[in-house]
Coordinates of N, CA and C in Angstrom, one line a residue:
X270 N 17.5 44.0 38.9 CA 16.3 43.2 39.4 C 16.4 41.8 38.8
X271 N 16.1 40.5 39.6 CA 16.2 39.2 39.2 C 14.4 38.9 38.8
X272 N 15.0 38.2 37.7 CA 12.9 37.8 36.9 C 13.6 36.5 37.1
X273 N 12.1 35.7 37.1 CA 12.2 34.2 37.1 C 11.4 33.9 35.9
X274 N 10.9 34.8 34.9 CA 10.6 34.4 33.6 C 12.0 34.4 32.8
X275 N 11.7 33.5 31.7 CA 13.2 33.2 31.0 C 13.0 34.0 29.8
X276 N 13.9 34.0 29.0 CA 13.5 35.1 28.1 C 12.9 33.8 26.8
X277 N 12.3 35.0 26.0 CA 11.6 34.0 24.9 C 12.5 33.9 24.0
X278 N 12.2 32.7 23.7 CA 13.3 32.0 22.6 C 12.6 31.7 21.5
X279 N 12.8 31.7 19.9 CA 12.0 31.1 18.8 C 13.4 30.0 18.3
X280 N 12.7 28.7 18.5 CA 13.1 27.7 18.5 C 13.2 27.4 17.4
X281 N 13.7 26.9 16.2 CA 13.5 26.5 14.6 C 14.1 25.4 14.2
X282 N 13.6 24.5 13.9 CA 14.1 23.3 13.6 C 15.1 23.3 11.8
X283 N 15.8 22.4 12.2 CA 16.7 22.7 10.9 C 16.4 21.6 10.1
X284 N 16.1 21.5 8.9 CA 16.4 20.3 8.2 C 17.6 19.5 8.0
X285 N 16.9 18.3 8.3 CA 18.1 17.2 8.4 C 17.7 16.5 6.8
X286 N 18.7 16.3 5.6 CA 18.6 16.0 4.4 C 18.4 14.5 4.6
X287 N 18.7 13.8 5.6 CA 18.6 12.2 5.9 C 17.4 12.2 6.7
X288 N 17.0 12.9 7.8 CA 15.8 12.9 8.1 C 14.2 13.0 7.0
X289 N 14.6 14.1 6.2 CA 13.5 14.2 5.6 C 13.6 13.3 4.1
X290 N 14.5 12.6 4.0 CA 14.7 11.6 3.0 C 14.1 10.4 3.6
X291 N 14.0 10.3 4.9 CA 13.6 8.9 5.7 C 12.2 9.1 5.6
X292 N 11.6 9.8 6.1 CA 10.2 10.0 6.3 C 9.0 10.5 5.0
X293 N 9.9 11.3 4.2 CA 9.5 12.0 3.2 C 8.2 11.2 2.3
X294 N 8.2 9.6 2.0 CA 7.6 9.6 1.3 C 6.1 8.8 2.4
X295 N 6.9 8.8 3.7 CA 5.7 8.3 4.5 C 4.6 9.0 4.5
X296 N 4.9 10.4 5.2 CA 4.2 11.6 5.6 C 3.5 12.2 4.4
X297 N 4.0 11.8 2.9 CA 3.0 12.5 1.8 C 2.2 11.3 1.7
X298 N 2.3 10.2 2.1 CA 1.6 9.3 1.7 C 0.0 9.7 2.7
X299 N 0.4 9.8 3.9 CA -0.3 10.5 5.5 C -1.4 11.7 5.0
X300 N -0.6 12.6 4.8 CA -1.2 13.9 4.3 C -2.1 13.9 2.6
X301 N -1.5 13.3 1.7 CA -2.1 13.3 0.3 C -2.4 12.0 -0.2
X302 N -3.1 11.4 0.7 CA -3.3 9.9 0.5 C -4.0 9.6 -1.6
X303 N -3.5 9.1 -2.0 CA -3.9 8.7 -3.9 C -4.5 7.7 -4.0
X304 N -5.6 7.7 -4.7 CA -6.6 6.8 -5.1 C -7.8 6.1 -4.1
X305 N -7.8 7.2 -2.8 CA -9.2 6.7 -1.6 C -10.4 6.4 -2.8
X306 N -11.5 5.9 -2.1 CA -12.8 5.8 -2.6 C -12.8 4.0 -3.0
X307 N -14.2 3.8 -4.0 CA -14.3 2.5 -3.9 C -15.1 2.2 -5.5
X308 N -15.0 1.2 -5.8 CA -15.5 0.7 -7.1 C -16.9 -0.2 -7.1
X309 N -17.6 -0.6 -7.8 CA -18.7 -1.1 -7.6 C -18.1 -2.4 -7.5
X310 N -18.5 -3.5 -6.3 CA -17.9 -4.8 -6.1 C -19.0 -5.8 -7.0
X311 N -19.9 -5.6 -7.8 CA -20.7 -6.3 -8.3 C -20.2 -6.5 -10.1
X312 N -19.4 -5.5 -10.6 CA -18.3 -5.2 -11.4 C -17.6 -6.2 -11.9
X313 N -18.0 -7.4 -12.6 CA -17.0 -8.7 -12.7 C -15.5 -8.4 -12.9
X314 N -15.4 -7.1 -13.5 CA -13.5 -7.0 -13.8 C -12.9 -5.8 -12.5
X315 N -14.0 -6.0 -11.3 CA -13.7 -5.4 -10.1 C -13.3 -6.0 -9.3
X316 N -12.0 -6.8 -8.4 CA -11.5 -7.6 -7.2 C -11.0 -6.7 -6.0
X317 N -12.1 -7.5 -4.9 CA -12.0 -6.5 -4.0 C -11.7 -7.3 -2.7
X318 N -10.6 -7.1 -1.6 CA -9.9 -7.0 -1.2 C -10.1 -6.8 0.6
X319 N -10.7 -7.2 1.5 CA -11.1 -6.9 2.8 C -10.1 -7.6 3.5
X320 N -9.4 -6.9 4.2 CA -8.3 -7.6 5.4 C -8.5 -6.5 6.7
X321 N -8.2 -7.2 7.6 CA -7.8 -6.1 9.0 C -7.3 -6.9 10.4
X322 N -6.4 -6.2 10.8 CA -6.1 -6.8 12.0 C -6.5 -6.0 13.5
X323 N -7.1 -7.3 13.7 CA -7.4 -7.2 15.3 C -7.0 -6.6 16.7
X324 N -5.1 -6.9 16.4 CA -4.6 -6.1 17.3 C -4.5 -4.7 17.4
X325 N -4.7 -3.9 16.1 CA -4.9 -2.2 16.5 C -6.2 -1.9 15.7
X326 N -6.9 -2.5 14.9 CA -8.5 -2.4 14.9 C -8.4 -1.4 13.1
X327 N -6.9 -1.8 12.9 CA -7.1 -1.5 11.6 C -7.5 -1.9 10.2
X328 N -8.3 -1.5 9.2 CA -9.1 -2.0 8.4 C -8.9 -1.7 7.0
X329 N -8.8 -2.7 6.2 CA -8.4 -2.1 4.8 C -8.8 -2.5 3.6
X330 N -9.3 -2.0 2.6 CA -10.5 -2.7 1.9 C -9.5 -1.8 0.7
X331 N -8.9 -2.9 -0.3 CA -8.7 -2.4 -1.8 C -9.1 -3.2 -2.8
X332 N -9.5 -2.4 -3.5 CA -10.1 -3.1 -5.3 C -8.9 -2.7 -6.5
X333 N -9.0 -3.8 -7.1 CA -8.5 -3.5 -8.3 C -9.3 -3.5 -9.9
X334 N -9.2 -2.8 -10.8 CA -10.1 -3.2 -11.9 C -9.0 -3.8 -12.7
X335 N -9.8 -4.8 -13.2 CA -8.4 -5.5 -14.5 C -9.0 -6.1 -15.7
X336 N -8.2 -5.0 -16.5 CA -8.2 -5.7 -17.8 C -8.5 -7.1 -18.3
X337 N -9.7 -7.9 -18.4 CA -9.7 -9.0 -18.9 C -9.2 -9.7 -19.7
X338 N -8.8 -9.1 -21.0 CA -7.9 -9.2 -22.4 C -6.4 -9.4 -21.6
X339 N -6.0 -8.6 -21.2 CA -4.6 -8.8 -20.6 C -4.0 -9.1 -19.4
X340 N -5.3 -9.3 -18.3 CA -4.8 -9.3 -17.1 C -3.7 -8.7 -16.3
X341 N -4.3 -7.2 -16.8 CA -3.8 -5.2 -16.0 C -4.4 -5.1 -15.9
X342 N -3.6 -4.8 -14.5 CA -4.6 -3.9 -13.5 C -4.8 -3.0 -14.1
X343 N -5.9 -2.3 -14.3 CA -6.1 -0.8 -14.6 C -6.3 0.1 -13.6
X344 N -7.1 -0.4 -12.7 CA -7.0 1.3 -11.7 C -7.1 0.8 -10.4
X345 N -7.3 0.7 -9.3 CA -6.9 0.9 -7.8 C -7.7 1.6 -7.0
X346 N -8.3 1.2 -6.0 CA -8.9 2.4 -5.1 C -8.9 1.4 -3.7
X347 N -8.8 2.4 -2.7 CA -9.1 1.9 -1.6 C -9.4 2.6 0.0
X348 N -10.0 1.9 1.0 CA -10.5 2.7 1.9 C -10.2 2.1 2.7
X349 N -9.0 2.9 3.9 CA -8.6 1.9 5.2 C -9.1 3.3 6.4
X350 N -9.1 2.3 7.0 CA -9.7 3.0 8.7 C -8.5 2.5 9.6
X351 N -7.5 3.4 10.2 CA -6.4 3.0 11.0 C -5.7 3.9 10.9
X352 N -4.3 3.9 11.3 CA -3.1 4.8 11.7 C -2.6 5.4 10.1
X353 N -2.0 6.4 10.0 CA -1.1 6.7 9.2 C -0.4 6.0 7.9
X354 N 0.5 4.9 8.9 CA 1.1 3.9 8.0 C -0.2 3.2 7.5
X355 N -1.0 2.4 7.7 CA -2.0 2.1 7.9 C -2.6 2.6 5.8
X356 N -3.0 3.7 6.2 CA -3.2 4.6 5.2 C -2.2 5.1 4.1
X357 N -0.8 5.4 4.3 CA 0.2 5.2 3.6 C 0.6 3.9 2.7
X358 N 0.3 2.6 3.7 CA 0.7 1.8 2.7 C -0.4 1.4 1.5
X359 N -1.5 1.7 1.7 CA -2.8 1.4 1.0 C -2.3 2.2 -0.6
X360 N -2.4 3.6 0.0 CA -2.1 4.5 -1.1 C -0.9 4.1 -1.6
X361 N 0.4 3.8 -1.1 CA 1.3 3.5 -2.2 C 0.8 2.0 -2.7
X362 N 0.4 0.9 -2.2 CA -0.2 0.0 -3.2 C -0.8 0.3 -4.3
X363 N -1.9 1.5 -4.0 CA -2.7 1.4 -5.1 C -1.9 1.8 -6.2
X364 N -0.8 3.3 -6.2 CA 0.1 3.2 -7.1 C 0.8 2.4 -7.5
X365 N 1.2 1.7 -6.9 CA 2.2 0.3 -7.2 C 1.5 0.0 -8.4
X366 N 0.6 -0.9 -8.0 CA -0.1 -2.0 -8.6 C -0.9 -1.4 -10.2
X367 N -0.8 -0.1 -10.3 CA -1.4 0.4 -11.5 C -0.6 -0.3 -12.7
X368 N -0.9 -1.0 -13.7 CA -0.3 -1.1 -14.9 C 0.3 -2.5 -14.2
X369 N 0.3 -2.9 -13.3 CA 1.1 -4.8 -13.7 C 0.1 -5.2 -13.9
X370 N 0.7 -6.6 -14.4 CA 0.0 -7.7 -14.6 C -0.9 -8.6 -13.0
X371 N -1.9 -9.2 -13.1 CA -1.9 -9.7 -11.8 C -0.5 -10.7 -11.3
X372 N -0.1 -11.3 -12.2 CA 1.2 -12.3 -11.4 C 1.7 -11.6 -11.1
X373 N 2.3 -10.7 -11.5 CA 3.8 -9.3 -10.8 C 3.2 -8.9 -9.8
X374 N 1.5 -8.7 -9.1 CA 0.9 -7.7 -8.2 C 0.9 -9.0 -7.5
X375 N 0.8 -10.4 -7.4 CA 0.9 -11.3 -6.7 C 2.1 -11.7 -5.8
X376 N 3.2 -10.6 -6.4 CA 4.3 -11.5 -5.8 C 4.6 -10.0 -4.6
X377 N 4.0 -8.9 -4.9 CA 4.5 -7.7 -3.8 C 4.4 -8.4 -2.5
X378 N 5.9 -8.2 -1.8 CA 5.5 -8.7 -0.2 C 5.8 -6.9 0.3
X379 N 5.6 -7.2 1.9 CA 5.2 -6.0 3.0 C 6.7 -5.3 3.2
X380 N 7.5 -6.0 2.7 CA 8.9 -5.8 2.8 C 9.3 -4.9 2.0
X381 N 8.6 -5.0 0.4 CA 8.8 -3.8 -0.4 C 7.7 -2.7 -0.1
X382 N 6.9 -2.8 0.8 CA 6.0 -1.5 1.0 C 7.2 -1.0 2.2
X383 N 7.0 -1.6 3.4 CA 7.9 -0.9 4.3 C 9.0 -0.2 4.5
X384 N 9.9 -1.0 2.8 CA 11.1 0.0 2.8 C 11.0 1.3 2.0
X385 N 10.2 0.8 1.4 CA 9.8 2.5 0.5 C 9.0 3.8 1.2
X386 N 8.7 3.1 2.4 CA 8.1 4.3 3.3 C 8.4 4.2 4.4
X387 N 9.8 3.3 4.5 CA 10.4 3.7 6.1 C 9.9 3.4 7.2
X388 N 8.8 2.3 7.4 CA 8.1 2.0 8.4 C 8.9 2.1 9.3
X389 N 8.6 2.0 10.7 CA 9.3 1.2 11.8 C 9.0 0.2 12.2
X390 N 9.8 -0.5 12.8 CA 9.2 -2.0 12.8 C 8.1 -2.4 13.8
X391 N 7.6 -1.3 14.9 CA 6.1 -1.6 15.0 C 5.3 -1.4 14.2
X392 N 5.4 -0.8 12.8 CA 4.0 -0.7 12.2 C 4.7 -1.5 10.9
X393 N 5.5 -2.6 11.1 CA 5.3 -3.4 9.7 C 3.6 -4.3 9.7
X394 N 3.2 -4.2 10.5 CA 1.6 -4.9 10.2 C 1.1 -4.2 8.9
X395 N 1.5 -2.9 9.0 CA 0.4 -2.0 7.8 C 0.8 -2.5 6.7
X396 N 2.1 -3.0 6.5 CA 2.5 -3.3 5.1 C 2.0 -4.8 5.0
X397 N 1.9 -5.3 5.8 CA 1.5 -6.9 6.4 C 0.3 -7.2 5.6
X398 N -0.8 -5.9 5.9 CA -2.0 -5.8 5.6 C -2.3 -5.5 4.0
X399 N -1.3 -4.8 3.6 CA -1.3 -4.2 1.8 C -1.4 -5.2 1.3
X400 N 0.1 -6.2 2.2 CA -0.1 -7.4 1.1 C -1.1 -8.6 0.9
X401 N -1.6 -8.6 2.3 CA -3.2 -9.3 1.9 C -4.0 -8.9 1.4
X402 N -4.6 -7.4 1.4 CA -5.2 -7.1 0.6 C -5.4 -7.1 -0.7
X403 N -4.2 -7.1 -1.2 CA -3.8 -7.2 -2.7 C -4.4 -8.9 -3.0
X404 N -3.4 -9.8 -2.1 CA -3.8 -11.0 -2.2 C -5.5 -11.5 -2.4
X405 N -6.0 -10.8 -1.3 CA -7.2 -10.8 -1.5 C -8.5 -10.5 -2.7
X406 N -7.7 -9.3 -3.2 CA -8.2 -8.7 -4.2 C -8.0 -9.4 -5.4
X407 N -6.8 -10.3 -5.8 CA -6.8 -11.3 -6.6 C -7.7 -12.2 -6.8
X408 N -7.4 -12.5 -5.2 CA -8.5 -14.3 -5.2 C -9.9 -13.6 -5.7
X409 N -10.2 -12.6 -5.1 CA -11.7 -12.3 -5.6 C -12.2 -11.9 -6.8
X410 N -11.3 -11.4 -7.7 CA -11.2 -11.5 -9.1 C -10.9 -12.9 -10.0
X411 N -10.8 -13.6 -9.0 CA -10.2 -15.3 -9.5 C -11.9 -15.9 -9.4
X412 N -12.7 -15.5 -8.6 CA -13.5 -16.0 -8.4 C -14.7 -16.0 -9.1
X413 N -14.8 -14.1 -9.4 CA -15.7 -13.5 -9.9 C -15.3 -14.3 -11.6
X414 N -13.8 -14.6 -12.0 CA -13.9 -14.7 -13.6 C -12.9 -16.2 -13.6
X415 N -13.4 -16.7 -13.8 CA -13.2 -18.5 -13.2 C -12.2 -18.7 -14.5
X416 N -12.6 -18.0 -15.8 CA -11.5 -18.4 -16.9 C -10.4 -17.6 -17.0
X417 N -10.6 -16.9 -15.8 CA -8.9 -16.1 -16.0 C -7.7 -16.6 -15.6
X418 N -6.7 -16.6 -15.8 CA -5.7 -17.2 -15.9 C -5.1 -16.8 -14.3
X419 N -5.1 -18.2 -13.9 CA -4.9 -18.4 -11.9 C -3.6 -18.2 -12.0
X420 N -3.0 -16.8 -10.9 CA -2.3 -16.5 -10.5 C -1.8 -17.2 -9.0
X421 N -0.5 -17.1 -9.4 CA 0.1 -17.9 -8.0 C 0.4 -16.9 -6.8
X422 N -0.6 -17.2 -6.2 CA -0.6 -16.3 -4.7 C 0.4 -16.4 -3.7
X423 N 1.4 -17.4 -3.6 CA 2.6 -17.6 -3.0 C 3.6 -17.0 -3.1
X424 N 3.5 -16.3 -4.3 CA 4.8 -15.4 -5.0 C 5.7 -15.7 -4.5
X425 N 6.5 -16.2 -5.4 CA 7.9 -16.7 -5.7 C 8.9 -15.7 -5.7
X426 N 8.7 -14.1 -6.1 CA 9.6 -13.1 -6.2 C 10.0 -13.0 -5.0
X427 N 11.6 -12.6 -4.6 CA 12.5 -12.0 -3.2 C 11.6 -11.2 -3.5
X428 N 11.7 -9.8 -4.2 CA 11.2 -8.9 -3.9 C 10.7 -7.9 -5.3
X429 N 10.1 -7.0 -5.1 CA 9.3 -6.3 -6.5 C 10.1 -6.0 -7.3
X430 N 11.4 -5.6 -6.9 CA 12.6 -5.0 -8.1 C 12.8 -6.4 -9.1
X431 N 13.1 -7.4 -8.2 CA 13.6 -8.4 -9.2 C 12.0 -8.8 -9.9
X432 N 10.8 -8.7 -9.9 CA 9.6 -9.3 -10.5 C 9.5 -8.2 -12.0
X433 N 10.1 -6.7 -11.3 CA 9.7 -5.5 -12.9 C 11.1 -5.5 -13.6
X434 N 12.0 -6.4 -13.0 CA 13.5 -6.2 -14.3 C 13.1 -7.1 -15.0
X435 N 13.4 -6.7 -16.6 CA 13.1 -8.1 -17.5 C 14.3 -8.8 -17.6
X436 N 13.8 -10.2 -17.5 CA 14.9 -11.4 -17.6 C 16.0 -10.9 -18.5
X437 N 17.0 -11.9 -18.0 CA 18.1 -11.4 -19.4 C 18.5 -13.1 -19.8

């Protein structure tokens, strides 16, 4: 007798060791996002950070607390409304940025967020956004503490590896 049902198949995907090395630190960033929530913005040693772009309506607000005496960052928090990456690059900022100084947190471009989590190159905006935010989070701590020592928002660094090697 001919059936026109097919037979059932259980389909299982295999791990690819280069696949899940490419995406790996996007998707934990996606799923276990680190350091959400928010700081009191009225906090003088609190700089806080509002950026968003228009074309996909995503929003991203981080603070940093910093050390007065040493100008370290101490802690990080932040709350974005948007896609995935969006959310991924927030959270790895905020780890980033724990423990530098503000000039080393001034020089992060979107280039070192994207390659550490594999963006594609439609969603380099997300990393686009980290790096304003950060920037932003500076100036507003520049503002709130007028005798702190003005960091250069231009950042001079290629890129974060060369800003955390020490000179030789």
């Amino acid at each position: 007798m001919f059936s026109l049902r097919a037979p059932f198949r259980t389909i299982r995907a295999i791990p690819s060791p280069i696949a899940a090395t490419a995406v790996a630190p996007q998707l934990a960033g996606r799923s276990r996002p680190r350091n959400p929530g928010s700081m009191d913005k009225k906090d003088p040693s609190v700089g806080t950070g509002l950026v968003g772009a228009p074309a996909c309506g995503d929003v991203m607000k981080l603070q940093i607390r910093v050390d007065e005496a040493t100008g370290t960052i101490t802690d990080a928090k932040f709350k974005t409304f948007g896609c995935g990456s969006a959310i991924a690059s927030s959270s790895y900022l905020t780890e980033l940025v724990k423990g530098m100084r503000l000039d080393e947190a001034s020089k992060i471009r979107n280039v070192d967020i994207s390659k550490e989590l594999c963006l594609p190159p439609v969603k380099l905006h997300c990393s686009m956004l980290a790096e304003d935010a950060i920037k932003a989070a500076i100036a507003d701590y520049h503002v709130k503490n007028p005798k702190a020592k003005i960091t250069d928002l231009a950042g001079t660094a290629k890129t974060i590896r060369e800003t955390m090697q020490p000179s030789v």
